[in-house]
PDB file of C-alpha atoms and ligand atoms in Angstrom:
ATOM      1  CA  MET A   1      76.404  32.917 -39.945  1.00 97.00           C
ATOM      2  CA  ASN A   2      76.635  33.514 -36.224  1.00 97.00           C
ATOM      3  CA  HIS A   3      75.777  36.532 -34.021  1.00 97.00           C
ATOM      4  CA  THR A   4      73.124  39.040 -35.023  1.00 97.00           C
ATOM      5  CA  PRO A   5      73.995  42.738 -34.562  1.00 97.00           C
ATOM      6  CA  SER A   6      72.649  42.835 -31.024  1.00 97.00           C
ATOM      7  CA  GLN A   7      74.495  39.589 -30.147  1.00 97.00           C
ATOM      8  CA  THR A   8      77.590  41.182 -31.619  1.00 97.00           C
ATOM      9  CA  GLN A   9      77.109  44.153 -29.393  1.00 97.00           C
ATOM     10  CA  ALA A  10      76.664  41.907 -26.349  1.00 97.00           C
ATOM     11  CA  PHE A  11      79.865  39.995 -27.375  1.00 98.00           C
ATOM     12  CA  PHE A  12      81.870  43.229 -27.460  1.00 97.00           C
ATOM     13  CA  ASN A  13      80.384  44.503 -24.220  1.00 96.00           C
ATOM     14  CA  SER A  14      81.574  41.294 -22.419  1.00 96.00           C
ATOM     15  CA  LEU A  15      84.897  41.415 -24.317  1.00 96.00           C
ATOM     16  CA  LYS A  16      85.608  44.953 -23.263  1.00 95.00           C
ATOM     17  CA  SER A  17      84.748  44.394 -19.651  1.00 93.00           C
ATOM     18  CA  SER A  18      87.148  41.419 -19.423  1.00 94.00           C
ATOM     19  CA  TRP A  19      89.843  42.978 -21.655  1.00 90.00           C
ATOM     20  CA  SER A  20      91.742  44.936 -19.017  1.00 85.00           C
ATOM     21  CA  GLN A  21      91.784  42.102 -16.428  1.00 86.00           C
ATOM     22  CA  LYS A  22      92.487  39.271 -18.912  1.00 86.00           C
ATOM     23  CA  SER A  23      94.796  40.882 -21.383  1.00 89.00           C
ATOM     24  CA  SER A  24      98.371  40.386 -20.068  1.00 92.00           C
ATOM     25  CA  SER A  25     101.007  43.087 -20.279  1.00 92.00           C
ATOM     26  CA  SER A  26     103.060  40.976 -22.709  1.00 91.00           C
ATOM     27  CA  THR A  27     100.015  40.740 -25.034  1.00 94.00           C
ATOM     28  CA  GLN A  28      99.523  44.516 -24.781  1.00 93.00           C
ATOM     29  CA  LYS A  29     103.233  44.936 -25.537  1.00 94.00           C
ATOM     30  CA  ALA A  30     102.954  42.732 -28.594  1.00 95.00           C
ATOM     31  CA  PHE A  31      99.988  44.736 -29.856  1.00 95.00           C
ATOM     32  CA  GLY A  32     101.953  47.969 -29.207  1.00 94.00           C
ATOM     33  CA  GLN A  33     105.000  46.684 -31.099  1.00 94.00           C
ATOM     34  CA  GLY A  34     102.859  45.560 -34.014  1.00 94.00           C
ATOM     35  CA  SER A  35     104.001  41.896 -33.641  1.00 95.00           C
ATOM     36  CA  LEU A  36     100.448  40.834 -32.787  1.00 97.00           C
ATOM     37  CA  GLU A  37      97.227  41.542 -34.665  1.00 97.00           C
ATOM     38  CA  ALA A  38      93.718  40.388 -33.805  1.00 98.00           C
ATOM     39  CA  LEU A  39      90.803  40.504 -36.203  1.00 98.00           C
ATOM     40  CA  LEU A  40      87.189  39.543 -36.096  1.00 98.00           C
ATOM     41  CA  PHE A  41      85.176  38.755 -39.229  1.00 98.00           C
ATOM     42  CA  PRO A  42      81.466  39.058 -38.359  1.00 98.00           C
ATOM     43  CA  SER A  43      78.743  38.617 -40.928  1.00 98.00           C
ATOM     44  CA  PHE A  44      77.941  41.699 -43.084  1.00 98.00           C
ATOM     45  CA  ILE A  45      74.937  42.746 -41.141  1.00 98.00           C
ATOM     46  CA  SER A  46      77.000  42.865 -37.900  1.00 98.00           C
ATOM     47  CA  LEU A  47      79.932  44.728 -39.308  1.00 98.00           C
ATOM     48  CA  GLU A  48      78.714  48.216 -38.344  1.00 98.00           C
ATOM     49  CA  SER A  49      77.986  47.084 -34.772  1.00 97.00           C
ATOM     50  CA  ALA A  50      81.376  45.351 -34.485  1.00 98.00           C
ATOM     51  CA  GLN A  51      83.264  48.294 -35.927  1.00 97.00           C
ATOM     52  CA  ARG A  52      81.586  50.719 -33.502  1.00 97.00           C
ATOM     53  CA  GLU A  53      81.964  48.479 -30.442  1.00 96.00           C
ATOM     54  CA  SER A  54      85.596  47.534 -31.099  1.00 96.00           C
ATOM     55  CA  LYS A  55      86.778  51.135 -30.631  1.00 93.00           C
ATOM     56  CA  GLY A  56      89.349  51.391 -27.819  1.00 90.00           C
ATOM     57  CA  ILE A  57      90.513  47.701 -27.953  1.00 94.00           C
ATOM     58  CA  SER A  58      93.123  46.270 -30.338  1.00 94.00           C
ATOM     59  CA  ILE A  59      90.692  44.320 -32.515  1.00 97.00           C
ATOM     60  CA  GLN A  60      90.313  45.079 -36.189  1.00 98.00           C
ATOM     61  CA  ILE A  61      87.176  44.122 -38.087  1.00 98.00           C
ATOM     62  CA  GLY A  62      87.003  42.398 -41.466  1.00 98.00           C
ATOM     63  CA  ALA A  63      84.268  41.082 -43.797  1.00 98.00           C
ATOM     64  CA  GLN A  64      83.725  37.360 -44.522  1.00 98.00           C
ATOM     65  CA  ASN A  65      83.801  38.010 -48.255  1.00 98.00           C
ATOM     66  CA  ALA A  66      83.793  40.898 -50.759  1.00 98.00           C
ATOM     67  CA  HIS A  67      83.377  41.348 -54.490  1.00 98.00           C
ATOM     68  CA  PHE A  68      86.181  42.472 -56.815  1.00 98.00           C
ATOM     69  CA  GLU A  69      84.220  45.156 -58.667  1.00 98.00           C
ATOM     70  CA  LYS A  70      83.658  48.567 -57.092  1.00 98.00           C
ATOM     71  CA  SER A  71      79.859  48.548 -57.830  1.00 98.00           C
ATOM     72  CA  GLY A  72      77.347  47.187 -60.318  1.00 98.00           C
ATOM     73  CA  ALA A  73      74.708  44.584 -60.965  1.00 98.00           C
ATOM     74  CA  PHE A  74      75.965  41.939 -58.588  1.00 98.00           C
ATOM     75  CA  THR A  75      72.961  41.170 -56.414  1.00 98.00           C
ATOM     76  CA  GLY A  76      73.876  39.755 -53.029  1.00 97.00           C
ATOM     77  CA  GLU A  77      77.488  40.973 -53.129  1.00 98.00           C
ATOM     78  CA  VAL A  78      79.237  43.681 -51.128  1.00 98.00           C
ATOM     79  CA  SER A  79      82.108  45.857 -52.501  1.00 98.00           C
ATOM     80  CA  ALA A  80      85.259  47.302 -51.113  1.00 98.00           C
ATOM     81  CA  PRO A  81      83.974  50.931 -51.150  1.00 98.00           C
ATOM     82  CA  MET A  82      80.932  49.800 -49.148  1.00 98.00           C
ATOM     83  CA  LEU A  83      83.189  48.198 -46.483  1.00 98.00           C
ATOM     84  CA  GLN A  84      85.650  51.064 -46.506  1.00 98.00           C
ATOM     85  CA  GLU A  85      82.833  53.504 -45.802  1.00 98.00           C
ATOM     86  CA  LEU A  86      82.384  51.704 -42.466  1.00 98.00           C
ATOM     87  CA  GLY A  87      86.148  51.767 -41.918  1.00 97.00           C
ATOM     88  CA  ILE A  88      86.615  48.043 -42.726  1.00 98.00           C
ATOM     89  CA  LYS A  89      90.019  47.223 -44.255  1.00 98.00           C
ATOM     90  CA  TRP A  90      90.084  43.462 -44.283  1.00 98.00           C
ATOM     91  CA  ALA A  91      88.202  40.733 -46.134  1.00 98.00           C
ATOM     92  CA  LEU A  92      88.343  36.971 -46.141  1.00 98.00           C
ATOM     93  CA  VAL A  93      88.378  35.328 -49.535  1.00 98.00           C
ATOM     94  CA  GLY A  94      87.846  31.768 -50.718  1.00 98.00           C
ATOM     95  CA  HIS A  95      86.743  30.281 -47.363  1.00 98.00           C
ATOM     96  CA  SER A  96      86.043  26.571 -47.853  1.00 97.00           C
ATOM     97  CA  GLU A  97      82.390  27.091 -47.085  1.00 97.00           C
ATOM     98  CA  ARG A  98      82.142  29.585 -49.921  1.00 98.00           C
ATOM     99  CA  ARG A  99      83.720  26.977 -52.180  1.00 97.00           C
ATOM    100  CA  GLN A 100      81.764  24.069 -50.850  1.00 95.00           C
ATOM    101  CA  PHE A 101      78.254  25.547 -50.635  1.00 97.00           C
ATOM    102  CA  PHE A 102      78.239  28.647 -52.838  1.00 97.00           C
ATOM    103  CA  GLY A 103      80.155  27.542 -55.926  1.00 97.00           C
ATOM    104  CA  GLU A 104      83.157  29.752 -55.465  1.00 97.00           C
ATOM    105  CA  THR A 105      86.365  28.509 -57.077  1.00 98.00           C
ATOM    106  CA  SER A 106      90.072  29.238 -56.854  1.00 98.00           C
ATOM    107  CA  GLU A 107      89.708  31.361 -59.930  1.00 98.00           C
ATOM    108  CA  SER A 108      86.987  33.524 -58.465  1.00 98.00           C
ATOM    109  CA  ALA A 109      89.003  33.740 -55.257  1.00 98.00           C
ATOM    110  CA  GLY A 110      91.913  34.957 -57.314  1.00 98.00           C
ATOM    111  CA  LYS A 111      89.754  37.733 -58.859  1.00 98.00           C
ATOM    112  CA  ARG A 112      88.506  38.747 -55.441  1.00 98.00           C
ATOM    113  CA  CYS A 113      92.017  38.810 -54.024  1.00 98.00           C
ATOM    114  CA  LEU A 114      93.529  40.952 -56.691  1.00 98.00           C
ATOM    115  CA  GLY A 115      90.422  43.179 -57.124  1.00 98.00           C
ATOM    116  CA  LEU A 116      90.320  43.928 -53.410  1.00 98.00           C
ATOM    117  CA  LEU A 117      94.017  44.465 -52.936  1.00 98.00           C
ATOM    118  CA  THR A 118      94.062  46.965 -55.808  1.00 98.00           C
ATOM    119  CA  GLN A 119      91.250  48.816 -54.023  1.00 98.00           C
ATOM    120  CA  ASN A 120      93.359  49.215 -50.836  1.00 98.00           C
ATOM    121  CA  MET A 121      91.861  46.320 -48.881  1.00 98.00           C
ATOM    122  CA  LYS A 122      93.905  43.654 -47.034  1.00 98.00           C
ATOM    123  CA  VAL A 123      92.943  40.105 -47.886  1.00 98.00           C
ATOM    124  CA  MET A 124      93.036  36.743 -46.105  1.00 98.00           C
ATOM    125  CA  LEU A 125      92.904  33.979 -48.718  1.00 98.00           C
ATOM    126  CA  CYS A 126      91.872  30.528 -47.477  1.00 98.00           C
ATOM    127  CA  VAL A 127      93.187  27.271 -48.990  1.00 98.00           C
ATOM    128  CA  GLY A 128      92.991  23.670 -47.881  1.00 98.00           C
ATOM    129  CA  GLU A 129      92.479  20.117 -49.066  1.00 98.00           C
ATOM    130  CA  LEU A 130      89.465  17.801 -48.577  1.00 97.00           C
ATOM    131  CA  LYS A 131      89.773  14.635 -46.463  1.00 96.00           C
ATOM    132  CA  SER A 132      89.757  12.427 -49.619  1.00 96.00           C
ATOM    133  CA  GLU A 133      92.518  14.531 -51.191  1.00 97.00           C
ATOM    134  CA  ARG A 134      94.693  14.169 -48.146  1.00 97.00           C
ATOM    135  CA  GLU A 135      94.058  10.393 -47.960  1.00 96.00           C
ATOM    136  CA  SER A 136      94.994   9.949 -51.630  1.00 98.00           C
ATOM    137  CA  GLY A 137      98.233  11.905 -51.162  1.00 97.00           C
ATOM    138  CA  GLN A 138      97.054  14.984 -53.092  1.00 98.00           C
ATOM    139  CA  THR A 139      97.549  17.662 -50.408  1.00 98.00           C
ATOM    140  CA  LYS A 140     100.622  19.291 -52.056  1.00 98.00           C
ATOM    141  CA  LYS A 141      99.117  19.288 -55.512  1.00 98.00           C
ATOM    142  CA  VAL A 142      95.793  20.685 -54.269  1.00 98.00           C
ATOM    143  CA  LEU A 143      97.423  23.482 -52.310  1.00 98.00           C
ATOM    144  CA  GLU A 144      99.656  24.447 -55.131  1.00 98.00           C
ATOM    145  CA  ALA A 145      96.723  24.623 -57.584  1.00 98.00           C
ATOM    146  CA  GLN A 146      94.663  26.702 -55.141  1.00 98.00           C
ATOM    147  CA  LEU A 147      97.614  29.054 -54.665  1.00 98.00           C
ATOM    148  CA  SER A 148      98.433  29.465 -58.342  1.00 98.00           C
ATOM    149  CA  HIS A 149      94.801  30.417 -59.173  1.00 98.00           C
ATOM    150  CA  GLY A 150      94.153  32.285 -55.953  1.00 98.00           C
ATOM    151  CA  LEU A 151      97.241  34.494 -56.414  1.00 98.00           C
ATOM    152  CA  PRO A 152      96.957  35.659 -60.037  1.00 97.00           C
ATOM    153  CA  GLN A 153      99.464  37.731 -61.955  1.00 97.00           C
ATOM    154  CA  GLY A 154      99.823  41.168 -60.460  1.00 97.00           C
ATOM    155  CA  ILE A 155      99.610  39.998 -56.899  1.00 97.00           C
ATOM    156  CA  GLU A 156     103.386  40.246 -56.105  1.00 97.00           C
ATOM    157  CA  PRO A 157     103.407  43.914 -54.854  1.00 97.00           C
ATOM    158  CA  TYR A 158     100.903  42.962 -52.176  1.00 98.00           C
ATOM    159  CA  LEU A 159     103.043  40.219 -50.677  1.00 98.00           C
ATOM    160  CA  ASP A 160     104.274  42.604 -48.053  1.00 97.00           C
ATOM    161  CA  GLY A 161     101.797  41.708 -45.334  1.00 97.00           C
ATOM    162  CA  ARG A 162      98.618  42.992 -47.023  1.00 98.00           C
ATOM    163  CA  LEU A 163      97.830  39.442 -48.235  1.00 98.00           C
ATOM    164  CA  VAL A 164      97.613  36.748 -45.556  1.00 98.00           C
ATOM    165  CA  LEU A 165      97.176  33.078 -46.367  1.00 98.00           C
ATOM    166  CA  ALA A 166      95.136  30.664 -44.159  1.00 98.00           C
ATOM    167  CA  TYR A 167      95.698  26.997 -44.435  1.00 98.00           C
ATOM    168  CA  GLU A 168      92.436  25.361 -43.483  1.00 98.00           C
ATOM    169  CA  PRO A 169      92.175  21.650 -44.179  1.00 97.00           C
ATOM    170  CA  VAL A 170      88.473  21.185 -44.949  1.00 96.00           C
ATOM    171  CA  TRP A 171      88.352  18.001 -42.846  1.00 96.00           C
ATOM    172  CA  ALA A 172      89.363  19.981 -39.800  1.00 96.00           C
ATOM    173  CA  ILE A 173      86.875  22.840 -40.057  1.00 95.00           C
ATOM    174  CA  GLY A 174      84.027  22.638 -37.573  1.00 92.00           C
ATOM    175  CA  THR A 175      84.710  18.929 -37.023  1.00 94.00           C
ATOM    176  CA  GLY A 176      86.772  18.880 -33.866  1.00 91.00           C
ATOM    177  CA  LEU A 177      89.511  17.116 -35.882  1.00 92.00           C
ATOM    178  CA  THR A 178      92.470  19.459 -35.620  1.00 93.00           C
ATOM    179  CA  ALA A 179      95.546  18.947 -37.743  1.00 95.00           C
ATOM    180  CA  SER A 180      98.420  17.895 -35.542  1.00 97.00           C
ATOM    181  CA  PRO A 181     101.152  20.470 -35.232  1.00 98.00           C
ATOM    182  CA  GLU A 182     103.288  18.257 -37.523  1.00 98.00           C
ATOM    183  CA  GLN A 183     100.541  18.075 -40.216  1.00 98.00           C
ATOM    184  CA  ALA A 184     100.045  21.832 -39.997  1.00 98.00           C
ATOM    185  CA  GLU A 185     103.734  22.540 -40.206  1.00 98.00           C
ATOM    186  CA  GLU A 186     104.151  20.283 -43.166  1.00 98.00           C
ATOM    187  CA  ALA A 187     101.381  22.033 -45.118  1.00 98.00           C
ATOM    188  CA  HIS A 188     102.636  25.434 -44.164  1.00 98.00           C
ATOM    189  CA  GLN A 189     106.075  24.440 -45.404  1.00 98.00           C
ATOM    190  CA  ILE A 190     104.589  23.480 -48.781  1.00 98.00           C
ATOM    191  CA  ILE A 191     102.897  26.939 -48.946  1.00 98.00           C
ATOM    192  CA  ARG A 192     106.028  28.842 -47.818  1.00 98.00           C
ATOM    193  CA  ARG A 193     108.201  26.959 -50.328  1.00 98.00           C
ATOM    194  CA  TRP A 194     105.715  27.643 -53.158  1.00 98.00           C
ATOM    195  CA  LEU A 195     105.807  31.402 -52.280  1.00 98.00           C
ATOM    196  CA  TRP A 196     109.666  31.319 -52.113  1.00 98.00           C
ATOM    197  CA  ASP A 197     109.999  29.570 -55.465  1.00 98.00           C
ATOM    198  CA  ARG A 198     107.632  31.958 -57.185  1.00 98.00           C
ATOM    199  CA  TYR A 199     108.242  35.353 -55.471  1.00 98.00           C
ATOM    200  CA  GLY A 200     111.528  34.931 -53.585  1.00 98.00           C
ATOM    201  CA  MET A 201     112.659  34.972 -49.948  1.00 97.00           C
ATOM    202  CA  GLU A 202     111.432  38.361 -48.897  1.00 97.00           C
ATOM    203  CA  SER A 203     107.789  38.018 -50.149  1.00 98.00           C
ATOM    204  CA  SER A 204     107.638  34.504 -48.745  1.00 98.00           C
ATOM    205  CA  GLY A 205     108.843  35.641 -45.321  1.00 97.00           C
ATOM    206  CA  ARG A 206     106.523  38.638 -45.151  1.00 97.00           C
ATOM    207  CA  THR A 207     103.326  36.668 -46.097  1.00 98.00           C
ATOM    208  CA  ARG A 208     101.794  35.365 -42.874  1.00 98.00           C
ATOM    209  CA  ILE A 209     100.362  31.839 -43.028  1.00 98.00           C
ATOM    210  CA  LEU A 210      97.630  31.093 -40.472  1.00 98.00           C
ATOM    211  CA  TYR A 211      96.318  27.689 -39.553  1.00 98.00           C
ATOM    212  CA  GLY A 212      92.577  27.161 -39.218  1.00 98.00           C
ATOM    213  CA  GLY A 213      90.366  24.153 -38.446  1.00 97.00           C
ATOM    214  CA  SER A 214      89.074  23.273 -34.945  1.00 96.00           C
ATOM    215  CA  VAL A 215      91.567  25.598 -33.187  1.00 97.00           C
ATOM    216  CA  THR A 216      90.710  25.914 -29.525  1.00 97.00           C
ATOM    217  CA  PRO A 217      92.273  27.551 -26.468  1.00 97.00           C
ATOM    218  CA  GLU A 218      93.615  24.078 -25.609  1.00 97.00           C
ATOM    219  CA  ASN A 219      95.445  23.332 -28.832  1.00 97.00           C
ATOM    220  CA  CYS A 220      96.318  26.883 -29.976  1.00 98.00           C
ATOM    221  CA  ASP A 221      99.727  27.157 -28.162  1.00 97.00           C
ATOM    222  CA  SER A 222     101.134  23.981 -29.699  1.00 98.00           C
ATOM    223  CA  LEU A 223     100.028  25.012 -33.229  1.00 98.00           C
ATOM    224  CA  LEU A 224     101.482  28.493 -32.892  1.00 98.00           C
ATOM    225  CA  LYS A 225     104.815  26.997 -31.767  1.00 97.00           C
ATOM    226  CA  CYS A 226     105.343  25.559 -35.299  1.00 98.00           C
ATOM    227  CA  PRO A 227     107.929  27.639 -37.110  1.00 97.00           C
ATOM    228  CA  ASN A 228     105.842  28.294 -40.161  1.00 98.00           C
ATOM    229  CA  VAL A 229     102.521  28.853 -38.394  1.00 98.00           C
ATOM    230  CA  ASP A 230     102.154  32.634 -38.003  1.00 98.00           C
ATOM    231  CA  GLY A 231      98.740  32.724 -36.448  1.00 98.00           C
ATOM    232  CA  ALA A 232      95.275  31.034 -36.308  1.00 98.00           C
ATOM    233  CA  LEU A 233      91.985  31.512 -38.065  1.00 98.00           C
ATOM    234  CA  VAL A 234      89.342  30.351 -35.612  1.00 98.00           C
ATOM    235  CA  GLY A 235      85.603  29.716 -36.117  1.00 97.00           C
ATOM    236  CA  GLY A 236      83.646  28.099 -33.248  1.00 97.00           C
ATOM    237  CA  ALA A 237      86.088  28.854 -30.457  1.00 97.00           C
ATOM    238  CA  SER A 238      85.998  32.556 -31.240  1.00 97.00           C
ATOM    239  CA  LEU A 239      82.252  32.896 -30.717  1.00 98.00           C
ATOM    240  CA  LYS A 240      82.457  33.238 -26.923  1.00 97.00           C
ATOM    241  CA  HIS A 241      84.389  36.233 -25.543  1.00 97.00           C
ATOM    242  CA  GLU A 242      86.219  34.179 -22.905  1.00 96.00           C
ATOM    243  CA  SER A 243      87.786  31.769 -25.350  1.00 97.00           C
ATOM    244  CA  PHE A 244      88.432  34.506 -27.872  1.00 97.00           C
ATOM    245  CA  LEU A 245      90.469  36.338 -25.209  1.00 97.00           C
ATOM    246  CA  THR A 246      92.355  33.129 -24.331  1.00 96.00           C
ATOM    247  CA  LEU A 247      93.179  32.663 -27.994  1.00 97.00           C
ATOM    248  CA  ILE A 248      94.550  36.201 -28.172  1.00 97.00           C
ATOM    249  CA  GLU A 249      96.679  35.433 -25.176  1.00 96.00           C
ATOM    250  CA  SER A 250      98.176  32.459 -27.043  1.00 96.00           C
ATOM    251  CA  GLY A 251      98.913  34.852 -29.882  1.00 96.00           C
ATOM    252  CA  GLY A 252     100.514  37.280 -27.452  1.00 95.00           C
ATOM    253  CA  LYS A 253     102.802  34.564 -26.058  1.00 93.00           C
ATOM    254  CA  SER A 254     103.902  33.367 -29.446  1.00 93.00           C
ATOM    255  CA  ALA A 255     104.468  36.911 -30.751  1.00 92.00           C
ATOM    256  CA  LEU A 256     107.241  37.630 -28.221  1.00 82.00           C
TER     257      LEU A 256
HETATM  258  P1  PGA B 301      86.422  26.061 -36.742  1.00 90.54           P
HETATM  259  O1  PGA B 301      86.180  26.987 -38.102  1.00 90.54           O
HETATM  260  O2  PGA B 301      87.478  26.758 -35.976  1.00 90.54           O
HETATM  261  O3  PGA B 301      85.081  26.092 -36.077  1.00 90.54           O
HETATM  262  O4  PGA B 301      86.812  24.743 -37.188  1.00 90.54           O
HETATM  263  C1  PGA B 301      87.232  27.483 -38.811  1.00 90.54           C
HETATM  264  C2  PGA B 301      86.727  28.332 -39.899  1.00 90.54           C
HETATM  265  O5  PGA B 301      85.479  28.321 -40.167  1.00 90.54           O
HETATM  266  O6  PGA B 301      87.517  28.896 -40.618  1.00 90.54           O
END
């Protein structure tokens, strides 16, 4: 719940004026080859502004949530056709703040995932354990339960890049406590192995797994070096255009 429509416009104006000086040729090459993607997920009210202002730079826009039904009596929700009318193709699902503060569950995340994918959206599903779950050795069990509900039957055809997973340990989100590269890699290996066991090598390889939780321009390179970390999902450090651009540069370096 950051950036009003006019703040979003100002963010993009600054981003665009720095883009050509700050964006290196290798990052541009990675965008051109399709080995790098950059997305921004503003709040619903700022989507239109972001979509309009991002024209001409390699940033795609996504929504922070979306409902699985096409339309209906679901006050407060937004559907895939509404987003698609603005040209929005991506939605986040199951962010820990949705689970923690708004009663969403792995089951409802699973419904959103499948419903949105079948309506031609691309989805980024977030999973991650609480601090107490990590401390009591439950991380693997929690992740596997979130995945098995979050990826319901029928999801397999979409494991070709249209579904992206984000491992976001809840204790690391907005706390300044980043997982170490070793902790991130270990959790990503659990997720990759779960995908492999269930859907095979190809689907597991094509499903990108991002790390999120206090990622900054300072720690991003070391996290992206981990073999099973395919990208980053960033909150606080993406709010200022300068650090957002630096994070994209980290992505560009690791994509080559
Ligand atoms: P953070 O947020 O980068 O500020 O920890 C991550 C998130 O909200 O997904």
